[in-house]
Amino acid sequence: MVRLSAGEKKKRLIVSVCKKLFYRNGYVGTTYDDICQEADIPPGTITYHFGGKAGIATAIEVEYEAQNKQYIEKMCGDLFTKTQLAVVENFHMWKRIYEDDNIRRFLCEITSERIPSKSVHDVVEYYYRCVMDDQEVSRIGQNELDLIVAAQLGLSDALVSRVSIEQEKFSYEEVAHFATRFFLRQIGMSDEKIEACIADGKAIFDRLPIDNRYYVDFQYDERYVTKVSGV
């Protein structure tokens, strides 16, 4: 068993408390006093470990992005290619943003004061590398990939903001389709191949036993992962 330092325990406590507060009250609606009272800590502890409230939100967002992917991967195992999983994960992410008002509010609020985060960048870069490996794309260097990831993050933020303003104008399928097409175009896939990949991934997604209870209060719960043997 790995023993955590006092500082690491404090960081985990703050994140755990803020997951519930940010989910239920929103990022903007949660004050420093709320966090300090719930975690029983002085304000300086937040600054020391995270630099401020935005640093906590970034830590939660990184977990959220990674655990949505983890949920789908655990459900599907090795049944599908990395490209198919990427499409499925994208549809899953956008459907949850549409269905969960609390998550949509949180994501929209943190985009309004977006602070560039290497952690978030690394998560999205990993998604790209999975698909690039699957598609045997080797011509994209690190500098170009950095710019592609930055563009992807900017697009995602813009889409979340737009959806929050006019959710009824776009279906989650339209937004997920657009975001996936943008993602795959950046690695040089043809539109014809992209459309085939999206149709294939959406068909898989529609047959998966998704249970959104696995992620309430930003708390990932593997009890709600149902492994599939074929869909």
PDB file of C-alpha atoms in Angstrom:
ATOM      1  CA  MET A   1       0.000   0.000   0.000  1.00  0.00           C
ATOM      2  CA  VAL A   2       1.308   3.426  -0.976  1.00  0.00           C
ATOM      3  CA  ARG A   3       1.364   5.843   1.924  1.00  0.00           C
ATOM      4  CA  LEU A   4       0.302   9.350   1.023  1.00  0.00           C
ATOM      5  CA  SER A   5       2.054  12.381   2.423  1.00  0.00           C
ATOM      6  CA  ALA A   6       0.075  14.832   4.524  1.00  0.00           C
ATOM      7  CA  GLY A   7       0.161  17.282   1.629  1.00  0.00           C
ATOM      8  CA  GLU A   8      -1.177  14.743  -0.868  1.00  0.00           C
ATOM      9  CA  LYS A   9      -3.966  13.773   1.525  1.00  0.00           C
ATOM     10  CA  LYS A  10      -4.912  17.438   1.854  1.00  0.00           C
ATOM     11  CA  LYS A  11      -4.956  17.874  -1.937  1.00  0.00           C
ATOM     12  CA  ARG A  12      -7.198  14.849  -2.358  1.00  0.00           C
ATOM     13  CA  LEU A  13      -9.527  16.124   0.351  1.00  0.00           C
ATOM     14  CA  ILE A  14      -9.861  19.500  -1.383  1.00  0.00           C
ATOM     15  CA  VAL A  15     -10.551  17.895  -4.765  1.00  0.00           C
ATOM     16  CA  SER A  16     -13.088  15.485  -3.252  1.00  0.00           C
ATOM     17  CA  VAL A  17     -14.940  18.325  -1.519  1.00  0.00           C
ATOM     18  CA  CYS A  18     -14.894  20.503  -4.620  1.00  0.00           C
ATOM     19  CA  LYS A  19     -16.211  17.743  -6.860  1.00  0.00           C
ATOM     20  CA  LYS A  20     -19.494  17.811  -4.947  1.00  0.00           C
ATOM     21  CA  LEU A  21     -19.584  21.580  -4.542  1.00  0.00           C
ATOM     22  CA  PHE A  22     -18.791  22.333  -8.193  1.00  0.00           C
ATOM     23  CA  TYR A  23     -21.234  19.691  -9.418  1.00  0.00           C
ATOM     24  CA  ARG A  24     -24.118  20.786  -7.222  1.00  0.00           C
ATOM     25  CA  ASN A  25     -23.564  24.548  -6.961  1.00  0.00           C
ATOM     26  CA  GLY A  26     -21.480  25.252 -10.037  1.00  0.00           C
ATOM     27  CA  TYR A  27     -17.929  26.546 -10.286  1.00  0.00           C
ATOM     28  CA  VAL A  28     -19.004  30.189 -10.105  1.00  0.00           C
ATOM     29  CA  GLY A  29     -21.536  29.480  -7.361  1.00  0.00           C
ATOM     30  CA  THR A  30     -18.907  27.901  -5.089  1.00  0.00           C
ATOM     31  CA  THR A  31     -16.926  30.358  -2.963  1.00  0.00           C
ATOM     32  CA  TYR A  32     -13.614  29.997  -1.175  1.00  0.00           C
ATOM     33  CA  ASP A  33     -15.560  30.120   2.082  1.00  0.00           C
ATOM     34  CA  ASP A  34     -17.714  27.187   0.930  1.00  0.00           C
ATOM     35  CA  ILE A  35     -14.615  25.114   0.183  1.00  0.00           C
ATOM     36  CA  CYS A  36     -12.799  26.043   3.392  1.00  0.00           C
ATOM     37  CA  GLN A  37     -15.831  25.357   5.551  1.00  0.00           C
ATOM     38  CA  GLU A  38     -16.602  22.002   3.923  1.00  0.00           C
ATOM     39  CA  ALA A  39     -12.959  20.835   3.972  1.00  0.00           C
ATOM     40  CA  ASP A  40     -12.187  22.482   7.324  1.00  0.00           C
ATOM     41  CA  ILE A  41      -9.096  24.246   5.993  1.00  0.00           C
ATOM     42  CA  PRO A  42      -7.772  27.833   5.943  1.00  0.00           C
ATOM     43  CA  PRO A  43      -7.864  29.729   2.587  1.00  0.00           C
ATOM     44  CA  GLY A  44      -4.083  29.605   2.303  1.00  0.00           C
ATOM     45  CA  THR A  45      -4.213  25.819   1.891  1.00  0.00           C
ATOM     46  CA  ILE A  46      -6.046  26.196  -1.431  1.00  0.00           C
ATOM     47  CA  THR A  47      -3.508  28.706  -2.690  1.00  0.00           C
ATOM     48  CA  TYR A  48      -0.581  26.585  -1.535  1.00  0.00           C
ATOM     49  CA  HIS A  49      -1.715  23.376  -3.237  1.00  0.00           C
ATOM     50  CA  PHE A  50      -3.612  24.643  -6.298  1.00  0.00           C
ATOM     51  CA  GLY A  51      -2.845  28.339  -6.731  1.00  0.00           C
ATOM     52  CA  GLY A  52      -6.554  29.116  -6.565  1.00  0.00           C
ATOM     53  CA  LYS A  53     -10.008  27.797  -7.369  1.00  0.00           C
ATOM     54  CA  ALA A  54      -9.180  27.472 -11.088  1.00  0.00           C
ATOM     55  CA  GLY A  55      -6.407  25.005 -10.255  1.00  0.00           C
ATOM     56  CA  ILE A  56      -8.884  22.752  -8.473  1.00  0.00           C
ATOM     57  CA  ALA A  57     -11.298  22.955 -11.403  1.00  0.00           C
ATOM     58  CA  THR A  58      -8.509  21.953 -13.779  1.00  0.00           C
ATOM     59  CA  ALA A  59      -7.705  18.879 -11.682  1.00  0.00           C
ATOM     60  CA  ILE A  60     -11.369  17.871 -11.726  1.00  0.00           C
ATOM     61  CA  GLU A  61     -11.694  18.481 -15.477  1.00  0.00           C
ATOM     62  CA  VAL A  62      -8.650  16.321 -16.218  1.00  0.00           C
ATOM     63  CA  GLU A  63     -10.140  13.475 -14.181  1.00  0.00           C
ATOM     64  CA  TYR A  64     -13.505  13.933 -15.874  1.00  0.00           C
ATOM     65  CA  GLU A  65     -12.006  13.718 -19.374  1.00  0.00           C
ATOM     66  CA  ALA A  66      -9.864  10.694 -18.530  1.00  0.00           C
ATOM     67  CA  GLN A  67     -12.542   8.774 -16.644  1.00  0.00           C
ATOM     68  CA  ASN A  68     -15.146   9.148 -19.380  1.00  0.00           C
ATOM     69  CA  LYS A  69     -12.622   7.453 -21.669  1.00  0.00           C
ATOM     70  CA  GLN A  70     -11.812   4.862 -19.016  1.00  0.00           C
ATOM     71  CA  TYR A  71     -15.502   4.030 -18.592  1.00  0.00           C
ATOM     72  CA  ILE A  72     -15.963   3.244 -22.289  1.00  0.00           C
ATOM     73  CA  GLU A  73     -12.686   1.308 -22.505  1.00  0.00           C
ATOM     74  CA  LYS A  74     -13.571  -0.853 -19.497  1.00  0.00           C
ATOM     75  CA  MET A  75     -17.021  -1.504 -20.940  1.00  0.00           C
ATOM     76  CA  CYS A  76     -15.759  -2.472 -24.413  1.00  0.00           C
ATOM     77  CA  GLY A  77     -12.443  -4.134 -23.599  1.00  0.00           C
ATOM     78  CA  ASP A  78     -10.570  -5.013 -26.793  1.00  0.00           C
ATOM     79  CA  LEU A  79     -13.648  -5.471 -28.981  1.00  0.00           C
ATOM     80  CA  PHE A  80     -13.010  -2.354 -31.037  1.00  0.00           C
ATOM     81  CA  THR A  81     -10.188  -0.358 -32.570  1.00  0.00           C
ATOM     82  CA  LYS A  82      -8.813   2.792 -30.965  1.00  0.00           C
ATOM     83  CA  THR A  83     -10.456   4.860 -33.692  1.00  0.00           C
ATOM     84  CA  GLN A  84     -13.853   3.277 -33.064  1.00  0.00           C
ATOM     85  CA  LEU A  85     -13.443   3.891 -29.326  1.00  0.00           C
ATOM     86  CA  ALA A  86     -12.509   7.529 -29.946  1.00  0.00           C
ATOM     87  CA  VAL A  87     -15.741   8.065 -31.886  1.00  0.00           C
ATOM     88  CA  VAL A  88     -17.786   6.263 -29.226  1.00  0.00           C
ATOM     89  CA  GLU A  89     -16.152   8.300 -26.463  1.00  0.00           C
ATOM     90  CA  ASN A  90     -16.904  11.542 -28.262  1.00  0.00           C
ATOM     91  CA  PHE A  91     -20.601  10.717 -28.664  1.00  0.00           C
ATOM     92  CA  HIS A  92     -20.716   9.611 -25.048  1.00  0.00           C
ATOM     93  CA  MET A  93     -19.093  12.836 -23.840  1.00  0.00           C
ATOM     94  CA  TRP A  94     -21.464  15.104 -25.738  1.00  0.00           C
ATOM     95  CA  LYS A  95     -24.567  13.126 -24.814  1.00  0.00           C
ATOM     96  CA  ARG A  96     -23.658  13.490 -21.141  1.00  0.00           C
ATOM     97  CA  ILE A  97     -23.045  17.220 -21.561  1.00  0.00           C
ATOM     98  CA  TYR A  98     -26.544  17.513 -23.019  1.00  0.00           C
ATOM     99  CA  GLU A  99     -28.235  15.314 -20.428  1.00  0.00           C
ATOM    100  CA  ASP A 100     -26.440  16.528 -17.287  1.00  0.00           C
ATOM    101  CA  ASP A 101     -27.155  20.214 -16.616  1.00  0.00           C
ATOM    102  CA  ASN A 102     -24.623  20.304 -13.779  1.00  0.00           C
ATOM    103  CA  ILE A 103     -21.728  19.056 -15.890  1.00  0.00           C
ATOM    104  CA  ARG A 104     -22.655  21.375 -18.758  1.00  0.00           C
ATOM    105  CA  ARG A 105     -22.758  24.344 -16.369  1.00  0.00           C
ATOM    106  CA  PHE A 106     -19.376  23.462 -14.866  1.00  0.00           C
ATOM    107  CA  LEU A 107     -17.671  23.062 -18.249  1.00  0.00           C
ATOM    108  CA  CYS A 108     -19.188  26.287 -19.542  1.00  0.00           C
ATOM    109  CA  GLU A 109     -18.166  28.261 -16.465  1.00  0.00           C
ATOM    110  CA  ILE A 110     -14.553  27.122 -16.477  1.00  0.00           C
ATOM    111  CA  THR A 111     -14.170  27.953 -20.178  1.00  0.00           C
ATOM    112  CA  SER A 112     -15.028  31.564 -19.361  1.00  0.00           C
ATOM    113  CA  GLU A 113     -11.766  31.875 -17.421  1.00  0.00           C
ATOM    114  CA  ARG A 114      -9.752  29.216 -19.187  1.00  0.00           C
ATOM    115  CA  ILE A 115      -6.183  28.991 -17.951  1.00  0.00           C
ATOM    116  CA  PRO A 116      -3.917  26.969 -20.278  1.00  0.00           C
ATOM    117  CA  SER A 117      -3.218  23.692 -18.529  1.00  0.00           C
ATOM    118  CA  LYS A 118      -0.534  21.201 -19.494  1.00  0.00           C
ATOM    119  CA  SER A 119      -2.567  18.476 -17.777  1.00  0.00           C
ATOM    120  CA  VAL A 120      -5.618  19.029 -19.986  1.00  0.00           C
ATOM    121  CA  HIS A 121      -3.361  19.355 -23.039  1.00  0.00           C
ATOM    122  CA  ASP A 122      -1.691  16.027 -22.207  1.00  0.00           C
ATOM    123  CA  VAL A 123      -5.033  14.220 -21.935  1.00  0.00           C
ATOM    124  CA  VAL A 124      -6.182  15.424 -25.362  1.00  0.00           C
ATOM    125  CA  GLU A 125      -2.758  14.670 -26.859  1.00  0.00           C
ATOM    126  CA  TYR A 126      -3.087  11.110 -25.575  1.00  0.00           C
ATOM    127  CA  TYR A 127      -6.436  10.767 -27.381  1.00  0.00           C
ATOM    128  CA  TYR A 128      -4.797  11.935 -30.605  1.00  0.00           C
ATOM    129  CA  ARG A 129      -1.852   9.582 -30.197  1.00  0.00           C
ATOM    130  CA  CYS A 130      -4.214   6.609 -29.706  1.00  0.00           C
ATOM    131  CA  VAL A 131      -5.940   7.315 -33.020  1.00  0.00           C
ATOM    132  CA  MET A 132      -2.688   8.214 -34.813  1.00  0.00           C
ATOM    133  CA  ASP A 133      -1.220   4.897 -33.704  1.00  0.00           C
ATOM    134  CA  ASP A 134      -4.336   3.054 -34.845  1.00  0.00           C
ATOM    135  CA  GLN A 135      -4.300   4.801 -38.235  1.00  0.00           C
ATOM    136  CA  GLU A 136      -0.499   4.477 -38.543  1.00  0.00           C
ATOM    137  CA  VAL A 137      -0.035   8.247 -38.844  1.00  0.00           C
ATOM    138  CA  SER A 138       3.629   9.096 -38.287  1.00  0.00           C
ATOM    139  CA  ARG A 139       4.134  12.276 -40.303  1.00  0.00           C
ATOM    140  CA  ILE A 140       2.881  14.643 -37.579  1.00  0.00           C
ATOM    141  CA  GLY A 141       5.705  16.010 -35.422  1.00  0.00           C
ATOM    142  CA  GLN A 142       5.444  17.161 -31.821  1.00  0.00           C
ATOM    143  CA  ASN A 143       5.224  20.870 -32.632  1.00  0.00           C
ATOM    144  CA  GLU A 144       2.388  20.334 -35.090  1.00  0.00           C
ATOM    145  CA  LEU A 145       0.609  18.033 -32.637  1.00  0.00           C
ATOM    146  CA  ASP A 146       0.857  20.712 -29.943  1.00  0.00           C
ATOM    147  CA  LEU A 147      -0.937  23.144 -32.263  1.00  0.00           C
ATOM    148  CA  ILE A 148      -3.546  20.549 -33.222  1.00  0.00           C
ATOM    149  CA  VAL A 149      -4.309  19.879 -29.553  1.00  0.00           C
ATOM    150  CA  ALA A 150      -4.570  23.619 -28.835  1.00  0.00           C
ATOM    151  CA  ALA A 151      -7.029  23.980 -31.720  1.00  0.00           C
ATOM    152  CA  GLN A 152      -9.051  21.017 -30.454  1.00  0.00           C
ATOM    153  CA  LEU A 153      -9.269  22.498 -26.958  1.00  0.00           C
ATOM    154  CA  GLY A 154     -10.364  25.844 -28.367  1.00  0.00           C
ATOM    155  CA  LEU A 155     -13.028  24.177 -30.488  1.00  0.00           C
ATOM    156  CA  SER A 156     -14.361  22.152 -27.552  1.00  0.00           C
ATOM    157  CA  ASP A 157     -14.607  25.241 -25.347  1.00  0.00           C
ATOM    158  CA  ALA A 158     -16.408  27.162 -28.088  1.00  0.00           C
ATOM    159  CA  LEU A 159     -18.866  24.321 -28.663  1.00  0.00           C
ATOM    160  CA  VAL A 160     -19.662  23.991 -24.956  1.00  0.00           C
ATOM    161  CA  SER A 161     -20.335  27.738 -24.752  1.00  0.00           C
ATOM    162  CA  ARG A 162     -22.508  27.681 -27.873  1.00  0.00           C
ATOM    163  CA  VAL A 163     -24.510  24.692 -26.707  1.00  0.00           C
ATOM    164  CA  SER A 164     -25.099  26.324 -23.325  1.00  0.00           C
ATOM    165  CA  ILE A 165     -26.589  29.387 -25.055  1.00  0.00           C
ATOM    166  CA  GLU A 166     -28.702  27.549 -27.644  1.00  0.00           C
ATOM    167  CA  GLN A 167     -28.957  23.936 -26.565  1.00  0.00           C
ATOM    168  CA  GLU A 168     -32.280  23.447 -28.311  1.00  0.00           C
ATOM    169  CA  LYS A 169     -30.828  24.507 -31.679  1.00  0.00           C
ATOM    170  CA  PHE A 170     -28.402  21.598 -31.975  1.00  0.00           C
ATOM    171  CA  SER A 171     -28.790  17.920 -31.127  1.00  0.00           C
ATOM    172  CA  TYR A 172     -25.984  16.191 -29.280  1.00  0.00           C
ATOM    173  CA  GLU A 173     -25.511  14.013 -32.373  1.00  0.00           C
ATOM    174  CA  GLU A 174     -24.863  17.088 -34.531  1.00  0.00           C
ATOM    175  CA  VAL A 175     -22.305  18.509 -32.112  1.00  0.00           C
ATOM    176  CA  ALA A 176     -20.563  15.174 -31.553  1.00  0.00           C
ATOM    177  CA  HIS A 177     -20.455  14.543 -35.307  1.00  0.00           C
ATOM    178  CA  PHE A 178     -18.923  17.974 -35.939  1.00  0.00           C
ATOM    179  CA  ALA A 179     -16.366  17.636 -33.126  1.00  0.00           C
ATOM    180  CA  THR A 180     -15.361  14.136 -34.241  1.00  0.00           C
ATOM    181  CA  ARG A 181     -14.992  15.221 -37.862  1.00  0.00           C
ATOM    182  CA  PHE A 182     -12.766  18.106 -36.764  1.00  0.00           C
ATOM    183  CA  PHE A 183     -10.678  15.746 -34.628  1.00  0.00           C
ATOM    184  CA  LEU A 184     -10.095  13.209 -37.410  1.00  0.00           C
ATOM    185  CA  ARG A 185      -9.449  15.809 -40.097  1.00  0.00           C
ATOM    186  CA  GLN A 186      -6.470  17.100 -38.120  1.00  0.00           C
ATOM    187  CA  ILE A 187      -4.599  13.849 -38.651  1.00  0.00           C
ATOM    188  CA  GLY A 188      -5.262  13.865 -42.400  1.00  0.00           C
ATOM    189  CA  MET A 189      -8.145  11.404 -42.757  1.00  0.00           C
ATOM    190  CA  SER A 190     -10.322  11.868 -45.847  1.00  0.00           C
ATOM    191  CA  ASP A 191     -13.911  13.036 -45.388  1.00  0.00           C
ATOM    192  CA  GLU A 192     -15.193   9.788 -46.868  1.00  0.00           C
ATOM    193  CA  LYS A 193     -13.252   7.700 -44.365  1.00  0.00           C
ATOM    194  CA  ILE A 194     -14.245  10.048 -41.523  1.00  0.00           C
ATOM    195  CA  GLU A 195     -17.953   9.705 -42.297  1.00  0.00           C
ATOM    196  CA  ALA A 196     -17.612   5.918 -42.365  1.00  0.00           C
ATOM    197  CA  CYS A 197     -15.797   5.960 -39.005  1.00  0.00           C
ATOM    198  CA  ILE A 198     -18.427   8.205 -37.444  1.00  0.00           C
ATOM    199  CA  ALA A 199     -21.310   6.060 -38.695  1.00  0.00           C
ATOM    200  CA  ASP A 200     -19.584   2.929 -37.416  1.00  0.00           C
ATOM    201  CA  GLY A 201     -18.797   4.428 -34.003  1.00  0.00           C
ATOM    202  CA  LYS A 202     -22.292   5.861 -33.565  1.00  0.00           C
ATOM    203  CA  ALA A 203     -23.837   2.464 -34.336  1.00  0.00           C
ATOM    204  CA  ILE A 204     -21.656   0.896 -31.637  1.00  0.00           C
ATOM    205  CA  PHE A 205     -22.456   3.668 -29.160  1.00  0.00           C
ATOM    206  CA  ASP A 206     -26.213   3.285 -29.645  1.00  0.00           C
ATOM    207  CA  ARG A 207     -25.997  -0.358 -28.565  1.00  0.00           C
ATOM    208  CA  LEU A 208     -23.871   0.113 -25.439  1.00  0.00           C
ATOM    209  CA  PRO A 209     -25.477  -0.225 -21.961  1.00  0.00           C
ATOM    210  CA  ILE A 210     -24.448   3.253 -20.775  1.00  0.00           C
ATOM    211  CA  ASP A 211     -25.401   3.959 -17.154  1.00  0.00           C
ATOM    212  CA  ASN A 212     -24.894   7.615 -16.223  1.00  0.00           C
ATOM    213  CA  ARG A 213     -24.976   6.822 -12.513  1.00  0.00           C
ATOM    214  CA  TYR A 214     -21.285   6.016 -12.867  1.00  0.00           C
ATOM    215  CA  TYR A 215     -20.483   9.716 -12.745  1.00  0.00           C
ATOM    216  CA  VAL A 216     -22.530  11.806 -10.338  1.00  0.00           C
ATOM    217  CA  ASP A 217     -20.863  14.519  -8.234  1.00  0.00           C
ATOM    218  CA  PHE A 218     -17.804  13.953 -10.465  1.00  0.00           C
ATOM    219  CA  GLN A 219     -17.225  10.693  -8.602  1.00  0.00           C
ATOM    220  CA  TYR A 220     -16.295   7.817 -10.919  1.00  0.00           C
ATOM    221  CA  ASP A 221     -17.950   4.570  -9.798  1.00  0.00           C
ATOM    222  CA  GLU A 222     -17.001   1.329 -11.530  1.00  0.00           C
ATOM    223  CA  ARG A 223     -20.061  -0.462 -10.145  1.00  0.00           C
ATOM    224  CA  TYR A 224     -21.922   0.970 -13.110  1.00  0.00           C
ATOM    225  CA  VAL A 225     -19.576  -0.461 -15.748  1.00  0.00           C
ATOM    226  CA  THR A 226     -21.272  -3.283 -17.636  1.00  0.00           C
ATOM    227  CA  LYS A 227     -18.738  -5.159 -19.749  1.00  0.00           C
ATOM    228  CA  VAL A 228     -19.997  -6.239 -23.141  1.00  0.00           C
ATOM    229  CA  SER A 229     -18.998  -9.341 -25.100  1.00  0.00           C
ATOM    230  CA  GLY A 230     -20.359  -8.112 -28.423  1.00  0.00           C
ATOM    231  CA  VAL A 231     -22.715  -5.451 -29.719  1.00  0.00           C
TER     232      VAL A 231
END
